[in-house]
């Protein structure tokens, strides 16, 4: 496997982390996960622009222009001859003697490499289980930061309970999943948390809302409570790796008769169609 380290494409075993990399010591950095379909990185521009936004929010200047970075990622896909799977991309503030504060002169370190393909099709057609958990994260969840400590704690809790995701609740309100955005359908209307500091504004979330706009399907980006969640007709999550994933059981309570509901299926199909058409036109270009 070949990996991108700053400006260079190297063999996997040539890529090393400095013990004083601030990403390694403090989680001082930002990241993205991008899905590939038939060699095409889906919504690449959107992911890259969120990466620059996240970096900007933590006062980190990425030394390469977004267009140049996209070009390097495409080179990485080519040298690895990638078809399906994903790209992991992270950028840390760089290497310096350990101190919480930093000098502006240190150079950010960028790493990108292929992620293996994992099929989600079976889960998408059957639906997955979730648990609920308190949202005890900081109040800048809009930044896609490397600091995922609480996210991994609750994901592990879900995993140990045999569930796929932990749905987070802050002050009685459903914010998002540990690594996904959460949607409910009630009386034919879709609800999801607004894109505030309390959630990561998912690229899949945004794409789905665009699709809804195009079709004139009704939705509200409004906070909803845990009670509303538990009384929903349908529940699903979105993320780069899961796309639109039905949730059929939460904390042992069954939703939409234990299978993906009609709205969720409609959104899954609409999302798939957009993936196919965008990937198809990228291939032709
Ligand atoms: N997770 N919320 C959180 C906290 C996330 O970590 C993610 C993505 C999302 C969905 O965002 P998007 O649609 O842009 O993937 C929402 C990625 C996939 C991860 O950490 O692996």
Coordinates of C-alpha atoms and ligand atoms in Angstrom, one line a residue:
X1 CA 0.0 0.0 0.0
X2 CA 1.2 3.5 -0.9
X3 CA 0.4 6.4 1.4
X4 CA 0.6 10.2 1.1
X5 CA 2.8 11.9 3.6
X6 CA 2.9 15.7 3.2
X7 CA 3.9 16.1 -0.5
X8 CA 5.3 12.6 -1.1
X9 CA 3.8 9.2 -1.9
X10 CA 5.6 6.5 0.1
X11 CA 5.4 2.8 0.9
X12 CA 3.3 2.1 4.0
X13 CA 6.3 1.0 6.0
X14 CA 8.3 4.2 5.2
X15 CA 5.6 6.3 6.8
X16 CA 6.5 7.1 10.4
X17 CA 5.1 9.3 13.2
X18 CA 7.4 11.6 15.2
X19 CA 6.9 11.1 19.0
X20 CA 6.5 14.8 19.3
X21 CA 3.8 15.1 16.6
X22 CA 1.0 17.2 18.3
X23 CA -1.6 15.0 16.7
X24 CA -0.1 12.0 18.5
X25 CA 0.3 13.8 21.8
X26 CA -2.7 16.1 22.0
X27 CA -5.0 15.0 19.2
X28 CA -4.2 18.4 17.8
X29 CA -5.5 18.0 14.2
X30 CA -8.4 17.4 11.9
X31 CA -9.5 14.6 9.6
X32 CA -11.8 13.4 6.9
X33 CA -13.1 10.0 5.7
X34 CA -14.0 10.0 2.0
X35 CA -15.8 7.1 0.2
X36 CA -14.7 5.8 -3.2
X37 CA -17.1 4.3 -5.7
X38 CA -15.5 2.6 -8.7
X39 CA -12.3 4.7 -8.2
X40 CA -14.2 8.0 -7.8
X41 CA -14.0 9.9 -4.5
X42 CA -17.6 10.9 -3.8
X43 CA -18.2 14.5 -2.7
X44 CA -14.4 15.1 -2.7
X45 CA -14.7 18.9 -2.9
X46 CA -17.2 19.0 0.0
X47 CA -14.9 16.9 2.2
X48 CA -11.9 19.0 1.4
X49 CA -13.7 22.2 2.0
X50 CA -14.9 20.9 5.4
X51 CA -11.2 19.9 6.2
X52 CA -10.1 23.5 5.5
X53 CA -12.9 24.8 7.6
X54 CA -12.1 22.5 10.5
X55 CA -8.4 23.5 10.3
X56 CA -9.3 27.2 10.2
X57 CA -11.5 26.8 13.3
X58 CA -8.5 25.5 15.3
X59 CA -6.2 28.2 13.9
X60 CA -4.2 25.8 11.7
X61 CA -3.1 26.9 8.2
X62 CA -2.9 24.1 5.7
X63 CA 0.2 24.8 3.6
X64 CA -1.2 23.4 0.3
X65 CA -4.1 24.8 -1.8
X66 CA -7.3 22.7 -1.8
X67 CA -7.0 22.0 -5.6
X68 CA -3.4 20.8 -5.2
X69 CA -4.5 18.5 -2.3
X70 CA -7.3 17.1 -4.4
X71 CA -4.8 16.3 -7.1
X72 CA -2.5 14.5 -4.7
X73 CA -5.4 12.4 -3.4
X74 CA -6.3 11.4 -7.0
X75 CA -2.7 10.4 -7.5
X76 CA -2.9 8.3 -4.4
X77 CA -6.0 6.6 -5.6
X78 CA -4.3 5.9 -8.9
X79 CA -1.0 4.5 -7.5
X80 CA -3.0 2.2 -5.3
X81 CA -5.3 1.2 -8.2
X82 CA -8.2 1.7 -5.8
X83 CA -11.8 1.0 -6.9
X84 CA -14.0 0.8 -3.8
X85 CA -13.2 1.6 -0.2
X86 CA -12.3 4.9 1.2
X87 CA -9.6 7.4 1.9
X88 CA -8.5 8.5 5.4
X89 CA -7.0 11.9 5.5
X90 CA -5.6 13.7 8.5
X91 CA -3.6 16.8 9.2
X92 CA -2.0 17.5 12.5
X93 CA -0.5 20.8 13.6
X94 CA 3.0 19.4 13.3
X95 CA 6.0 18.5 15.4
X96 CA 7.3 20.6 18.3
X97 CA 8.6 20.2 21.9
X98 CA 5.8 19.3 24.1
X99 CA 3.8 22.3 25.3
X100 CA 0.1 23.0 25.1
X101 CA 0.7 26.3 23.3
X102 CA 2.4 26.3 19.9
X103 CA 4.4 28.5 17.5
X104 CA 2.8 29.5 14.3
X105 CA 5.9 28.5 12.5
X106 CA 5.5 24.7 12.8
X107 CA 4.5 22.9 9.7
X108 CA 1.3 20.8 9.7
X109 CA 1.8 17.1 8.8
X110 CA -0.6 15.5 6.4
X111 CA -1.2 11.8 6.0
X112 CA -3.7 10.1 3.6
X113 CA -4.1 6.4 2.9
X114 CA -6.6 3.9 1.5
X115 CA -9.3 2.3 3.7
X116 CA -10.5 -1.2 2.7
X117 CA -14.0 -1.7 1.3
X118 CA -16.6 -2.8 3.8
X119 CA -20.0 -3.8 2.5
X120 CA -22.9 -2.2 4.3
X121 CA -25.5 -3.6 2.0
X122 CA -26.8 -6.4 4.3
X123 CA -27.1 -3.9 7.2
X124 CA -28.8 -1.4 4.9
X125 CA -31.5 -3.8 3.8
X126 CA -32.0 -5.3 7.3
X127 CA -31.6 -2.2 9.5
X128 CA -29.3 -1.9 12.6
X129 CA -29.7 -1.5 16.3
X130 CA -28.7 1.5 18.4
X131 CA -28.5 2.5 22.0
X132 CA -28.8 6.0 23.5
X133 CA -26.2 7.7 25.6
X134 CA -25.6 11.1 27.2
X135 CA -23.7 13.5 24.9
X136 CA -20.8 14.5 27.1
X137 CA -18.6 15.9 24.3
X138 CA -17.3 19.5 24.1
X139 CA -19.3 22.2 22.4
X140 CA -17.4 22.4 19.1
X141 CA -18.7 19.2 17.6
X142 CA -18.8 21.1 14.2
X143 CA -15.0 20.7 14.0
X144 CA -14.0 17.3 12.7
X145 CA -11.2 17.0 15.3
X146 CA -8.9 14.0 15.9
X147 CA -10.1 14.1 19.5
X148 CA -12.6 11.3 19.4
X149 CA -12.3 10.1 23.0
X150 CA -15.9 10.3 24.0
X151 CA -17.1 9.2 20.5
X152 CA -15.0 6.0 20.9
X153 CA -16.2 5.4 24.5
X154 CA -19.9 5.4 23.4
X155 CA -19.3 3.5 20.2
X156 CA -17.6 0.8 22.2
X157 CA -20.5 0.8 24.6
X158 CA -22.8 0.3 21.6
X159 CA -20.6 -2.4 20.2
X160 CA -20.5 -4.3 23.5
X161 CA -24.4 -4.1 23.6
X162 CA -24.4 -5.7 20.1
X163 CA -25.6 -2.4 18.6
X164 CA -24.3 -0.5 15.6
X165 CA -24.4 3.1 16.9
X166 CA -24.8 5.2 20.0
X167 CA -27.4 8.0 19.6
X168 CA -26.3 11.0 21.7
X169 CA -28.7 13.0 23.9
X170 CA -27.8 16.5 25.2
X171 CA -30.3 18.2 27.5
X172 CA -33.0 15.9 26.4
X173 CA -32.3 16.6 22.7
X174 CA -31.0 14.1 20.1
X175 CA -27.8 15.6 18.7
X176 CA -26.2 13.0 16.5
X177 CA -24.6 9.5 16.5
X178 CA -21.1 8.8 17.7
X179 CA -20.0 8.8 14.1
X180 CA -23.2 9.7 12.1
X181 CA -26.1 12.1 11.9
X182 CA -29.5 11.0 13.1
X183 CA -32.9 11.5 11.3
X184 CA -36.4 10.7 12.3
X185 CA -39.6 10.5 10.3
X186 CA -42.9 11.5 12.0
X187 CA -46.2 11.9 10.2
X188 CA -44.3 11.9 6.8
X189 CA -41.9 14.7 7.8
X190 CA -38.2 14.2 8.3
X191 CA -36.5 15.9 11.2
X192 CA -32.8 16.2 11.9
X193 CA -30.7 18.4 14.3
X194 CA -29.7 21.8 12.7
X195 CA -26.1 22.3 11.8
X196 CA -24.9 24.1 14.9
X197 CA -21.8 23.7 17.1
X198 CA -23.5 20.7 18.7
X199 CA -23.1 18.4 15.7
X200 CA -20.8 17.6 12.8
X201 CA -22.5 18.9 9.7
X202 CA -22.2 15.6 7.8
X203 CA -21.5 15.6 4.0
X204 CA -24.0 12.8 3.7
X205 CA -26.6 14.7 5.7
X206 CA -26.1 17.8 3.5
X207 CA -26.3 15.7 0.3
X208 CA -29.5 14.0 1.5
X209 CA -31.1 17.4 2.4
X210 CA -30.2 18.7 -1.1
X211 CA -31.9 15.6 -2.6
X212 CA -35.0 16.3 -0.5
X213 CA -35.0 19.9 -1.7
X214 CA -34.8 18.7 -5.3
X215 CA -37.8 16.3 -4.9
X216 CA -39.8 18.8 -2.8
X217 CA -39.9 16.3 0.1
X218 CA -40.6 17.9 3.4
X219 CA -38.0 18.1 6.2
X220 CA -37.2 20.3 9.2
X221 CA -33.7 21.0 10.6
X222 CA -35.1 21.3 14.1
X223 CA -33.9 19.9 17.4
X224 CA -36.1 17.0 18.6
X225 CA -36.2 15.3 21.9
X226 CA -35.4 11.8 23.0
X227 CA -39.2 11.2 23.5
X228 CA -39.8 12.2 19.9
X229 CA -37.1 9.8 18.9
X230 CA -38.7 7.0 20.7
X231 CA -42.1 7.8 19.2
X232 CA -40.8 8.2 15.7
X233 CA -42.3 6.3 12.8
X234 CA -38.9 5.7 11.3
X235 CA -35.3 6.4 12.3
X236 CA -32.1 6.3 10.3
X237 CA -28.6 7.6 10.3
X238 CA -26.3 8.9 7.6
X239 CA -22.5 8.9 7.3
X240 CA -19.9 8.5 4.6
X241 CA -19.4 4.9 5.2
X242 CA -23.0 3.9 6.0
X243 CA -24.8 6.2 3.5
X244 CA -28.5 6.0 4.6
X245 CA -28.7 3.3 7.3
X246 CA -32.1 2.3 8.8
X247 CA -32.3 2.0 12.6
X248 CA -34.8 -0.6 13.5
X249 CA -34.2 -1.0 17.3
X250 CA -33.2 1.6 19.9
X251 CA -32.5 0.5 23.5
X252 CA -34.5 -2.7 22.8
X253 CA -37.5 -0.9 21.4
X254 CA -38.5 -1.9 17.8
X255 CA -39.1 0.7 15.1
X256 CA -41.1 0.4 11.8
X257 CA -41.9 -3.3 12.6
X258 CA -38.2 -4.2 12.8
X259 CA -37.4 -3.4 9.1
X260 CA -36.5 -0.3 7.1
X261 CA -39.6 1.9 6.7
X262 CA -40.9 3.2 3.4
X263 CA -39.5 6.8 3.8
X264 CA -36.1 5.5 4.7
X265 CA -36.1 3.1 1.7
X266 CA -37.1 6.0 -0.6
X267 CA -34.2 8.1 0.7
X268 CA -31.8 5.2 0.4
X269 CA -32.8 4.8 -3.3
X270 CA -32.7 8.5 -4.0
X271 CA -29.2 8.7 -2.4
X272 CA -28.0 5.7 -4.4
X273 CA -29.2 7.3 -7.6
X274 CA -27.3 10.4 -6.9
X275 CA -24.1 8.4 -6.1
X276 CA -24.5 6.5 -9.4
X277 CA -25.1 9.5 -11.5
X278 CA -22.3 11.6 -10.0
X279 CA -19.8 8.7 -10.2
X280 CA -20.9 8.0 -13.7
X281 CA -20.4 11.5 -14.9
X282 CA -17.0 11.7 -13.1
X283 CA -15.9 8.6 -15.0
X284 CA -16.9 10.1 -18.3
X285 CA -15.1 13.4 -17.6
Ligands
LIG1 N1 -17.8 10.0 10.8 N2 -21.1 13.0 13.1 C1 -20.0 12.5 13.5 C2 -19.6 12.7 14.9 C3 -19.1 11.8 12.6 O1 -17.9 11.3 13.1 C4 -19.5 11.6 11.3 C5 -18.6 10.9 10.3 C6 -20.7 12.1 10.9 C7 -21.2 12.0 9.4 O2 -20.5 12.8 8.6 P1 -20.3 12.4 7.0 O3 -21.6 12.3 6.4 O4 -19.6 13.6 6.5 O5 -19.4 11.2 7.0 C8 -21.5 12.8 11.8 C9 -16.7 9.4 9.9 C10 -17.3 8.6 8.8 C11 -15.7 8.7 10.7 O6 -15.3 9.2 11.7 O7 -15.3 7.5 10.4

